GROMACS .gro file of C-alpha atoms in nm:
model
  493
    1MET     CA    1   8.263   9.786   9.270
    2LEU     CA    2   8.263   9.618   8.940
    3PHE     CA    3   8.034   9.779   8.661
    4TYR     CA    4   7.969   9.528   8.382
    5LEU     CA    5   7.707   9.692   8.146
    6TRP     CA    6   7.705   9.569   7.748
    7ARG     CA    7   7.411   9.791   7.622
    8LYS     CA    8   7.076   9.889   7.663
    9PRO     CA    9   6.832   9.912   7.420
   10VAL     CA   10   6.738  10.293   7.422
   11SER     CA   11   7.079  10.417   7.475
   12SER     CA   12   7.316  10.533   7.182
   13TYR     CA   13   7.651  10.382   7.363
   14LYS     CA   14   7.740  10.067   7.533
   15ILE     CA   15   7.963  10.053   7.847
   16LEU     CA   16   8.248   9.848   7.906
   17PRO     CA   17   8.350   9.665   8.163
   18PHE     CA   18   8.533   9.860   8.480
   19GLN     CA   19   8.566   9.892   8.817
   20PHE     CA   20   8.497  10.217   9.059
   21LYS     CA   21   8.458  10.400   9.379
   22HIS     CA   22   8.416  10.715   9.513
   23ILE     CA   23   8.722  10.843   9.598
   24PHE     CA   24   8.529  11.125   9.715
   25ASP     CA   25   8.238  11.207   9.805
   26ASP     CA   26   8.137  11.431   9.484
   27VAL     CA   27   8.432  11.233   9.286
   28VAL     CA   28   8.437  10.882   9.102
   29LEU     CA   29   8.753  10.668   9.025
   30LEU     CA   30   8.683  10.456   8.751
   31VAL     CA   31   8.924  10.191   8.628
   32ASN     CA   32   8.865   9.956   8.312
   33GLU     CA   33   9.037   9.598   8.250
   34CYS     CA   34   9.355   9.684   8.114
   35GLY     CA   35   9.437   9.946   8.441
   36ASP     CA   36   9.282  10.330   8.204
   37PHE     CA   37   9.172  10.500   8.474
   38ILE     CA   38   8.955  10.847   8.471
   39PHE     CA   39   8.813  11.074   8.725
   40LEU     CA   40   8.462  11.188   8.702
   41LYS     CA   41   8.240  11.390   8.876
   42SER     CA   42   7.950  11.194   9.082
   43ASP     CA   43   7.671  11.399   8.884
   44ILE     CA   44   7.859  11.294   8.547
   45PHE     CA   45   7.867  10.938   8.652
   46ASP     CA   46   7.506  10.879   8.724
   47LYS     CA   47   7.439  11.014   8.397
   48PHE     CA   48   7.676  10.769   8.214
   49ILE     CA   49   7.559  10.501   8.378
   50ARG     CA   50   7.192  10.564   8.335
   51HIS     CA   51   7.274  10.587   7.936
   52ILE     CA   52   7.194  10.960   7.923
   53LEU     CA   53   7.477  11.163   7.858
   54SER     CA   54   7.518  11.291   7.571
   55ASN     CA   55   7.779  11.152   7.294
   56LYS     CA   56   7.898  11.518   7.199
   57ASP     CA   57   7.927  11.583   7.626
   58GLU     CA   58   8.329  11.652   7.692
   59ASN     CA   59   8.330  11.398   7.936
   60PHE     CA   60   8.208  11.131   7.720
   61LEU     CA   61   8.485  11.175   7.471
   62ARG     CA   62   8.741  11.126   7.771
   63LEU     CA   63   8.599  10.797   7.821
   64LYS     CA   64   8.547  10.681   7.482
   65SER     CA   65   8.950  10.744   7.468
   66HIS     CA   66   9.004  10.519   7.752
   67LEU     CA   67   8.787  10.263   7.680
   68PHE     CA   68   8.506  10.301   7.901
   69VAL     CA   69   8.267  10.326   7.635
   70ALA     CA   70   8.167  10.248   7.286
   71GLN     CA   71   7.922  10.344   7.023
   72ASP     CA   72   8.011  10.137   6.701
   73GLU     CA   73   8.331  10.025   6.730
   74ILE     CA   74   8.304   9.771   6.984
   75GLU     CA   75   8.489   9.526   6.850
   76SER     CA   76   8.802   9.746   6.780
   77SER     CA   77   8.772   9.888   7.121
   78LEU     CA   78   8.752   9.509   7.255
   79GLN     CA   79   9.059   9.455   7.067
   80LYS     CA   80   9.208   9.736   7.183
   81ILE     CA   81   9.128   9.606   7.554
   82SER     CA   82   9.274   9.279   7.468
   83VAL     CA   83   9.639   9.406   7.353
   84ARG     CA   84   9.640   9.635   7.628
   85TYR     CA   85   9.585   9.382   7.881
   86ARG     CA   86   9.840   9.125   7.764
   87THR     CA   87  10.096   9.427   7.745
   88LYS     CA   88  10.006   9.404   8.147
   89LYS     CA   89  10.056   9.028   8.137
   90SER     CA   90  10.397   9.023   7.977
   91PHE     CA   91  10.554   8.982   8.259
   92LEU     CA   92  10.457   8.560   8.242
   93ARG     CA   93  10.650   8.535   7.906
   94ASP     CA   94  11.008   8.486   8.034
   95PHE     CA   95  10.880   8.273   8.339
   96THR     CA   96  11.149   8.246   8.629
   97THR     CA   97  11.346   8.510   8.596
   98LEU     CA   98  11.536   8.524   8.944
   99HIS     CA   99  11.683   8.290   9.127
  100MET     CA  100  11.792   8.356   9.502
  101MET     CA  101  12.066   8.123   9.600
  102VAL     CA  102  12.129   8.091  10.005
  103ILE     CA  103  12.465   8.038  10.017
  104THR     CA  104  12.461   8.036  10.352
  105LEU     CA  105  12.248   8.062  10.704
  106ARG     CA  106  12.514   8.173  10.901
  107CYS     CA  107  12.583   8.527  10.966
  108ASN     CA  108  12.759   8.733  11.149
  109GLN     CA  109  12.506   9.026  11.266
  110ARG     CA  110  12.174   8.957  11.481
  111CYS     CA  111  11.941   9.233  11.318
  112GLU     CA  112  11.616   9.205  11.530
  113TYR     CA  113  11.380   9.163  11.272
  114CYS     CA  114  11.558   8.923  11.031
  115GLN     CA  115  11.286   8.705  10.853
  116VAL     CA  116  11.541   8.411  10.829
  117SER     CA  117  11.607   8.357  11.177
  118CYS     CA  118  11.967   8.305  11.096
  119ALA     CA  119  12.234   8.071  11.180
  120GLU     CA  120  12.587   8.148  11.422
  121GLU     CA  121  12.866   8.274  11.254
  122ASP     CA  122  13.062   7.938  11.372
  123ALA     CA  123  12.793   7.720  11.253
  124GLN     CA  124  12.807   7.390  11.136
  125ASN     CA  125  12.609   7.266  10.885
  126TYR     CA  126  12.430   7.568  10.707
  127ASP     CA  127  12.654   7.616  10.422
  128MET     CA  128  12.566   7.555  10.054
  129LYS     CA  129  12.815   7.274   9.870
  130ILE     CA  130  12.954   7.312   9.554
  131ASP     CA  131  12.782   6.996   9.414
  132VAL     CA  132  12.473   7.159   9.543
  133ALA     CA  133  12.546   7.495   9.402
  134ARG     CA  134  12.633   7.336   9.040
  135ARG     CA  135  12.291   7.137   9.078
  136ILE     CA  136  12.108   7.491   9.132
  137VAL     CA  137  12.267   7.653   8.858
  138ASP     CA  138  12.193   7.345   8.595
  139THR     CA  139  11.846   7.385   8.730
  140ILE     CA  140  11.826   7.764   8.667
  141PHE     CA  141  11.976   7.723   8.284
  142SER     CA  142  11.697   7.487   8.203
  143ALA     CA  143  11.439   7.766   8.239
  144PRO     CA  144  11.340   7.942   7.975
  145THR     CA  145  11.444   8.258   8.039
  146LYS     CA  146  11.714   8.405   7.822
  147ASN     CA  147  11.813   8.703   8.113
  148PRO     CA  148  11.840   8.458   8.442
  149LYS     CA  149  11.936   8.692   8.748
  150ILE     CA  150  12.134   8.467   8.977
  151GLU     CA  151  12.112   8.644   9.355
  152PHE     CA  152  12.393   8.533   9.651
  153GLN     CA  153  12.122   8.551  10.014
  154GLY     CA  154  12.219   8.428  10.312
  155GLY     CA  155  12.249   8.460  10.619
  156GLU     CA  156  12.548   8.641  10.538
  157PRO     CA  157  12.663   8.532  10.196
  158LEU     CA  158  13.057   8.615  10.218
  159LEU     CA  159  13.089   8.365  10.487
  160ASN     CA  160  13.090   8.107  10.189
  161TRP     CA  161  13.258   8.268   9.948
  162PRO     CA  162  13.404   7.979   9.767
  163VAL     CA  163  13.079   7.839   9.639
  164ILE     CA  164  13.006   8.222   9.525
  165LYS     CA  165  13.336   8.224   9.285
  166ASP     CA  166  13.231   7.912   9.167
  167VAL     CA  167  12.862   7.949   9.070
  168VAL     CA  168  13.048   8.294   8.908
  169PHE     CA  169  13.264   8.054   8.706
  170TYR     CA  170  13.008   7.778   8.619
  171ALA     CA  171  12.692   8.026   8.497
  172GLU     CA  172  12.899   8.231   8.296
  173LYS     CA  173  13.040   7.876   8.133
  174LEU     CA  174  12.668   7.815   8.070
  175ALA     CA  175  12.557   8.117   7.977
  176GLU     CA  176  12.823   8.140   7.671
  177GLU     CA  177  12.738   7.779   7.588
  178LYS     CA  178  12.341   7.833   7.601
  179ARG     CA  179  12.391   8.192   7.452
  180LYS     CA  180  12.204   8.354   7.721
  181LYS     CA  181  12.287   8.662   7.937
  182VAL     CA  182  12.345   8.615   8.311
  183GLU     CA  183  12.313   8.877   8.579
  184PHE     CA  184  12.470   8.838   8.967
  185VAL     CA  185  12.352   9.023   9.267
  186ILE     CA  186  12.535   8.974   9.605
  187CYS     CA  187  12.308   9.089   9.929
  188THR     CA  188  12.515   9.119  10.194
  189ASN     CA  189  12.586   9.347  10.509
  190LEU     CA  190  12.848   9.456  10.390
  191THR     CA  191  13.099   9.445  10.742
  192LEU     CA  192  13.307   9.162  10.635
  193ILE     CA  193  13.373   9.281  10.271
  194THR     CA  194  13.713   9.237  10.143
  195LYS     CA  195  13.911   9.407   9.816
  196GLU     CA  196  13.968   9.064   9.676
  197GLN     CA  197  13.612   9.009   9.671
  198LEU     CA  198  13.530   9.388   9.525
  199TYR     CA  199  13.762   9.340   9.279
  200PHE     CA  200  13.561   9.007   9.173
  201CYS     CA  201  13.261   9.171   9.156
  202ARG     CA  202  13.386   9.467   8.920
  203ASP     CA  203  13.533   9.177   8.710
  204HIS     CA  204  13.234   9.019   8.656
  205ASN     CA  205  12.999   9.324   8.708
  206ILE     CA  206  12.818   9.144   9.014
  207ALA     CA  207  12.586   9.430   9.175
  208ILE     CA  208  12.595   9.487   9.523
  209SER     CA  209  12.280   9.507   9.731
  210THR     CA  210  12.246   9.608  10.097
  211SER     CA  211  12.100   9.727  10.406
  212LEU     CA  212  12.105  10.068  10.551
  213ASP     CA  213  11.809  10.146  10.837
  214GLY     CA  214  11.861  10.479  10.843
  215PRO     CA  215  12.107  10.739  11.051
  216GLU     CA  216  12.339  10.584  11.311
  217TYR     CA  217  12.067  10.583  11.604
  218LEU     CA  218  11.853  10.353  11.362
  219HIS     CA  219  12.079  10.163  11.215
  220ASP     CA  220  12.237  10.026  11.531
  221ALA     CA  221  11.908  10.021  11.699
  222CYS     CA  222  11.817   9.687  11.446
  223ARG     CA  223  12.113   9.571  11.276
  224LYS     CA  224  12.362   9.491  11.534
  225THR     CA  225  12.651   9.253  11.581
  226LYS     CA  226  12.571   8.933  11.778
  227ALA     CA  227  12.756   9.068  12.039
  228GLY     CA  228  12.514   9.376  12.053
  229GLY     CA  229  12.724   9.637  11.929
  230GLY     CA  230  12.609   9.867  11.657
  231THR     CA  231  12.723   9.852  11.278
  232TYR     CA  232  12.668  10.163  11.151
  233ASN     CA  233  13.015  10.289  11.130
  234LEU     CA  234  13.171   9.969  11.014
  235PHE     CA  235  12.910   9.974  10.739
  236LEU     CA  236  12.984  10.364  10.617
  237GLU     CA  237  13.405  10.236  10.606
  238LYS     CA  238  13.305   9.956  10.395
  239LEU     CA  239  13.051  10.157  10.195
  240ALA     CA  240  13.312  10.385  10.074
  241LEU     CA  241  13.549  10.080   9.972
  242ALA     CA  242  13.322   9.883   9.767
  243ARG     CA  243  13.197  10.233   9.597
  244SER     CA  244  13.596  10.305   9.510
  245ILE     CA  245  13.624  10.003   9.341
  246VAL     CA  246  13.292   9.889   9.176
  247GLY     CA  247  13.194  10.246   9.127
  248HIS     CA  248  12.918  10.477   9.312
  249ASP     CA  249  12.580  10.261   9.124
  250GLY     CA  250  12.768   9.905   9.163
  251VAL     CA  251  12.578   9.896   9.493
  252ASP     CA  252  12.240   9.994   9.597
  253ALA     CA  253  12.093   9.973   9.963
  254LEU     CA  254  11.699   9.905  10.116
  255MET     CA  255  11.591   9.949  10.416
  256THR     CA  256  11.311   9.789  10.635
  257THR     CA  257  11.047   9.982  10.886
  258SER     CA  258  11.016   9.885  11.259
  259SER     CA  259  10.809  10.018  11.493
  260VAL     CA  260  11.120  10.188  11.605
  261SER     CA  261  11.207  10.363  11.271
  262LEU     CA  262  10.819  10.378  11.146
  263GLN     CA  263  10.815  10.769  11.287
  264HIS     CA  264  11.108  10.850  11.181
  265LEU     CA  265  11.105  10.795  10.781
  266GLU     CA  266  11.177  11.154  10.681
  267ASP     CA  267  11.539  11.107  10.863
  268ILE     CA  268  11.581  10.787  10.666
  269VAL     CA  269  11.504  10.972  10.383
  270LYS     CA  270  11.759  11.224  10.483
  271GLU     CA  271  12.047  10.982  10.546
  272TYR     CA  272  12.018  10.801  10.197
  273ILE     CA  273  12.042  11.160  10.031
  274ARG     CA  274  12.351  11.233  10.283
  275GLN     CA  275  12.492  10.860  10.177
  276GLY     CA  276  12.477  10.942   9.750
  277MET     CA  277  12.225  10.681   9.745
  278SER     CA  278  12.009  10.685   9.435
  279GLY     CA  279  11.669  10.681   9.566
  280ILE     CA  280  11.480  10.463   9.826
  281PHE     CA  281  11.210  10.175   9.876
  282ILE     CA  282  11.086  10.244  10.231
  283ARG     CA  283  10.957   9.884  10.346
  284SER     CA  284  10.776   9.712  10.553
  285LEU     CA  285  10.821   9.429  10.788
  286ASN     CA  286  10.781   9.070  10.712
  287PRO     CA  287  10.571   8.848  10.953
  288TYR     CA  288  10.875   8.568  10.939
  289GLY     CA  289  11.170   8.494  11.169
  290PHE     CA  290  11.311   8.685  11.465
  291ALA     CA  291  11.037   8.952  11.329
  292ALA     CA  292  10.753   8.709  11.399
  293GLU     CA  293  10.948   8.629  11.750
  294GLN     CA  294  10.927   9.024  11.852
  295SER     CA  295  10.593   9.135  11.691
  296GLU     CA  296  10.489   9.266  11.973
  297LYS     CA  297  10.792   9.453  12.010
  298LEU     CA  298  10.850   9.567  11.619
  299GLY     CA  299  10.514   9.553  11.474
  300TYR     CA  300  10.263   9.781  11.382
  301THR     CA  301   9.912   9.761  11.190
  302ALA     CA  302   9.878   9.797  10.781
  303LYS     CA  303   9.729  10.114  10.820
  304GLU     CA  304  10.003  10.276  11.060
  305PHE     CA  305  10.252  10.175  10.806
  306ALA     CA  306  10.078  10.304  10.492
  307LYS     CA  307   9.988  10.656  10.698
  308GLN     CA  308  10.316  10.665  10.765
  309TYR     CA  309  10.424  10.557  10.395
  310LEU     CA  310  10.185  10.844  10.235
  311LYS     CA  311  10.325  11.110  10.453
  312THR     CA  312  10.658  11.054  10.358
  313LEU     CA  313  10.596  11.006  10.018
  314ASP     CA  314  10.481  11.386  10.004
  315PHE     CA  315  10.789  11.495  10.211
  316ILE     CA  316  10.992  11.249   9.913
  317ILE     CA  317  10.762  11.454   9.630
  318ASN     CA  318  10.890  11.780   9.812
  319ILE     CA  319  11.255  11.723   9.804
  320ASN     CA  320  11.215  11.629   9.429
  321LYS     CA  321  11.111  12.034   9.385
  322LYS     CA  322  11.554  12.024   9.441
  323ILE     CA  323  11.687  11.702   9.363
  324PHE     CA  324  11.600  11.391   9.128
  325PHE     CA  325  11.567  11.138   9.400
  326PRO     CA  326  11.273  10.880   9.327
  327GLU     CA  327  11.042  10.651   9.610
  328HIS     CA  328  11.076  10.318   9.423
  329PHE     CA  329  10.752  10.140   9.550
  330ALA     CA  330  10.558  10.432   9.425
  331THR     CA  331  10.742  10.423   9.119
  332LEU     CA  332  10.618  10.097   9.053
  333LEU     CA  333  10.250  10.149   9.093
  334LEU     CA  334  10.267  10.505   8.952
  335SER     CA  335  10.442  10.308   8.658
  336ARG     CA  336  10.124  10.033   8.656
  337ILE     CA  337   9.884  10.330   8.613
  338LEU     CA  338  10.034  10.600   8.410
  339THR     CA  339  10.182  10.347   8.136
  340PRO     CA  340  10.073  10.027   7.952
  341PHE     CA  341  10.365   9.822   8.070
  342SER     CA  342  10.419   9.522   8.284
  343THR     CA  343  10.627   9.619   8.577
  344GLY     CA  344  10.708   9.247   8.719
  345PHE     CA  345  10.774   9.318   9.061
  346VAL     CA  346  10.748   8.990   9.222
  347ASP     CA  347  10.546   9.073   9.550
  348LEU     CA  348  10.265   9.231   9.357
  349GLN     CA  349  10.184   9.044   9.094
  350SER     CA  350   9.820   8.870   8.960
  351PRO     CA  351   9.909   8.560   8.929
  352SER     CA  352  10.179   8.536   9.217
  353GLY     CA  353  10.511   8.624   9.099
  354ALA     CA  354  10.589   8.328   9.338
  355GLY     CA  355  10.794   8.066   9.146
  356ILE     CA  356  10.681   8.193   8.789
  357SER     CA  357  10.896   8.505   8.822
  358GLY     CA  358  11.099   8.423   9.110
  359VAL     CA  359  11.240   8.141   9.284
  360ILE     CA  360  11.484   8.066   9.572
  361TYR     CA  361  11.722   7.741   9.653
  362ASP     CA  362  11.782   7.695   9.990
  363TYR     CA  363  12.167   7.602  10.106
  364ASP     CA  364  12.065   7.194  10.113
  365GLY     CA  365  11.900   7.225   9.760
  366SER     CA  366  11.536   7.273   9.828
  367VAL     CA  367  11.347   7.483   9.607
  368PHE     CA  368  11.062   7.710   9.732
  369PRO     CA  369  10.830   8.006   9.566
  370ALA     CA  370  10.949   8.235   9.753
  371ASP     CA  371  11.169   8.395  10.015
  372GLU     CA  372  10.843   8.386  10.292
  373ALA     CA  373  10.776   8.022  10.180
  374ARG     CA  374  11.205   7.931  10.245
  375MET     CA  375  11.116   8.113  10.610
  376LEU     CA  376  10.825   7.993  10.644
  377ALA     CA  377  11.016   7.585  10.636
  378ARG     CA  378  11.266   7.770  10.894
  379MET     CA  379  10.984   7.812  11.115
  380GLY     CA  380  10.873   7.418  11.069
  381ASP     CA  381  10.610   7.464  10.788
  382ARG     CA  382  10.795   7.301  10.444
  383HIS     CA  383  10.446   7.285  10.306
  384PHE     CA  384  10.538   7.500   9.989
  385CYS     CA  385  10.867   7.375   9.911
  386LEU     CA  386  10.878   7.265   9.524
  387GLY     CA  387  11.127   6.968   9.577
  388ASN     CA  388  11.505   6.969   9.585
  389VAL     CA  389  11.763   7.000   9.294
  390LEU     CA  390  11.940   6.712   9.414
  391THR     CA  391  11.591   6.452   9.331
  392ASP     CA  392  11.434   6.591   9.118
  393THR     CA  393  11.391   6.774   8.763
  394TYR     CA  394  11.355   7.126   8.651
  395TYR     CA  395  11.011   6.955   8.535
  396ASP     CA  396  10.919   6.791   8.869
  397ILE     CA  397  10.961   7.127   9.066
  398PHE     CA  398  10.829   7.403   8.828
  399ALA     CA  399  10.544   7.219   8.645
  400GLY     CA  400  10.439   7.022   8.970
  401ASN     CA  401  10.118   7.026   9.159
  402LYS     CA  402  10.274   7.266   9.438
  403LEU     CA  403  10.358   7.523   9.163
  404GLN     CA  404  10.024   7.476   8.958
  405GLU     CA  405   9.790   7.508   9.276
  406LEU     CA  406   9.957   7.816   9.411
  407THR     CA  407   9.949   7.989   9.100
  408LYS     CA  408   9.570   7.882   9.035
  409ARG     CA  409   9.494   8.038   9.404
  410SER     CA  410   9.683   8.359   9.292
  411CYS     CA  411   9.532   8.558   9.033
  412VAL     CA  412   9.268   8.855   9.144
  413GLU     CA  413   9.085   8.900   8.870
  414VAL     CA  414   8.836   8.573   8.946
  415THR     CA  415   8.872   8.609   9.329
  416PRO     CA  416   8.548   8.720   9.437
  417PRO     CA  417   8.697   9.037   9.708
  418CYS     CA  418   8.964   9.147   9.413
  419SER     CA  419   8.778   9.082   9.125
  420TRP     CA  420   8.555   9.375   9.197
  421CYS     CA  421   8.822   9.609   9.362
  422VAL     CA  422   8.921   9.924   9.240
  423TYR     CA  423   9.271   9.865   9.208
  424GLN     CA  424   9.237   9.474   9.037
  425ALA     CA  425   9.446   9.549   8.735
  426TYR     CA  426   9.727   9.711   8.955
  427CYS     CA  427   9.741   9.497   9.239
  428GLY     CA  428   9.868   9.138   9.307
  429SER     CA  429   9.833   8.866   9.569
  430ASP     CA  430  10.096   8.686   9.825
  431PRO     CA  431   9.951   8.327   9.835
  432ILE     CA  432  10.198   8.247  10.119
  433ARG     CA  433  10.172   8.536  10.363
  434ASN     CA  434   9.744   8.471  10.356
  435TYR     CA  435   9.854   8.129  10.414
  436LEU     CA  436  10.050   8.190  10.722
  437GLU     CA  437   9.825   8.495  10.856
  438SER     CA  438   9.499   8.351  10.764
  439GLY     CA  439   9.545   7.980  10.952
  440LYS     CA  440   9.691   7.808  10.650
  441GLU     CA  441   9.386   7.878  10.439
  442LEU     CA  442   9.581   7.912  10.018
  443ARG     CA  443   9.333   8.189   9.938
  444ILE     CA  444   9.319   8.538   9.855
  445MET     CA  445   9.137   8.694  10.156
  446GLU     CA  446   8.981   9.033  10.185
  447ASN     CA  447   9.107   9.290  10.453
  448THR     CA  448   9.411   9.127  10.528
  449PRO     CA  449   9.705   9.308  10.637
  450PHE     CA  450   9.847   9.234  10.269
  451CYS     CA  451   9.487   9.422  10.133
  452ILE     CA  452   9.490   9.694  10.366
  453LYS     CA  453   9.828   9.836  10.339
  454HIS     CA  454   9.832   9.852   9.973
  455ARG     CA  455   9.428   9.945   9.923
  456TYR     CA  456   9.524  10.246  10.137
  457ILE     CA  457   9.830  10.331   9.930
  458PHE     CA  458   9.668  10.325   9.580
  459ASP     CA  459   9.349  10.493   9.774
  460GLY     CA  460   9.664  10.741   9.852
  461ILE     CA  461   9.826  10.787   9.528
  462PHE     CA  462   9.504  10.842   9.319
  463LYS     CA  463   9.406  11.143   9.540
  464ARG     CA  464   9.731  11.332   9.459
  465LEU     CA  465   9.746  11.245   9.069
  466TYR     CA  466   9.371  11.386   9.121
  467TYR     CA  467   9.518  11.696   9.271
  468ALA     CA  468   9.866  11.738   9.151
  469ASN     CA  469  10.007  12.062   8.953
  470ASN     CA  470  10.195  12.055   8.652
  471GLU     CA  471  10.482  12.079   8.909
  472THR     CA  472  10.436  11.741   9.092
  473LYS     CA  473  10.322  11.539   8.708
  474ASP     CA  474  10.660  11.617   8.584
  475ILE     CA  475  10.816  11.495   8.934
  476LEU     CA  476  10.652  11.192   8.906
  477TRP     CA  477  10.692  11.119   8.563
  478SER     CA  478  11.078  11.178   8.600
  479TRP     CA  479  11.069  10.906   8.878
  480ILE     CA  480  10.871  10.646   8.599
  481THR     CA  481  11.118  10.757   8.322
  482HIS     CA  482  11.399  10.774   8.507
  483ASN     CA  483  11.453  11.088   8.383
  484PRO     CA  484  11.675  11.304   8.608
  485GLY     CA  485  11.559  11.621   8.399
  486LEU     CA  486  11.205  11.677   8.469
  487VAL     CA  487  10.992  11.594   8.136
  488GLN     CA  488  10.699  11.804   8.052
  489ARG     CA  489  10.398  11.527   8.065
  490HIS     CA  490  10.065  11.747   8.214
  491ASP     CA  491   9.839  11.512   8.074
  492MET     CA  492   9.888  11.169   8.240
  493TYR     CA  493   9.502  11.147   8.246
   0.00000   0.00000   0.00000
């Protein structure tokens, strides 16, 4: 709910814009335009909005320090809010930084939840050609960012290894010429990787992102070979090989939650710890590709996921009383809530990060604002295709009407369902998923699975912040600061 009242003649203070929600029966959560928040008891909140709260009251001083109220310093308070708001939106300065290249659609596995609907390993005409790859790299280095990141995706990108090598050499050459710093990531299931490829990754500082869905019984339930066999044991063998060459921290893993694993998230956390992972990102299923085809078998509701997520978050917080092991999605949300800084998470930004923070190039040179848009194209709907590097200029692709319309329609601050939501300052939008789930309407809507999931998780996180003791506060701050040594930050709010 939005509260926007500037002054009242009989009052000694002026209320600045904020949103609020009764997070408990007797506790109100207030969040202002730049993301500062405060908890108030209901009776204090009632006095505050009625302009009868004493300016000597401890709660009034807290409200003033967090820019919810001003007395004579209204101009300076607004200036502080604008500076903090600009800092929160600083991810917009770099424009498109993440550039994902689909090196091939071919894959040697058939994962049940695959959101891409990959081609067979021996299929023809699904590999990116070198001339297409170089045109993509030219486009990448036309972007204003000084630190582009190129992410090789598939299918299984290692099936088109020669093009990966060519892109790396060509991008390094352009980076030197244009005085930019380029980073590389390969997203691979690891099962095909060789020593030669790993030495190349080591020599060119290429990070490796892979997939681990939990212990053997969970990993093999969804991540299968084309013949239907499990991949867990081979994965562990190749993981050990990769770490021995590129280093332990050179390999990171992601998991995807299906209905098979939803009730076993704690087992997945334990497996990540056993395998020496630095943390975990508990990620929900995307409604695309094979996952869409098997939604009844693999799917679950947004609330079911959020409930299990919060239960597992408590489990991870308890683990952190002994070892440092962050949950990365909670870390991202906590960074937005507890610090003034931008996180730049493409999937949860306003305006949406689709196209303006990250972009994906298909194997044929087609350009999409997000992986989800490419997946829609694979399902037959090319509505979000921004162009093709073989026929369109950088300006045509990134300044065209499609991306402008997508960006304009994805700002939660000016969208009725979101503008008065208490979590608006921390949230974002996924217009492409809304388009899919709403019957092809490009607008933000209330009570979509995306909205329900994030609202439920935000509720849970703020309730945990309200009740957090000093030990829990230290743990949460250690995640934000990436500091395994527990930091002393008991005054987070």
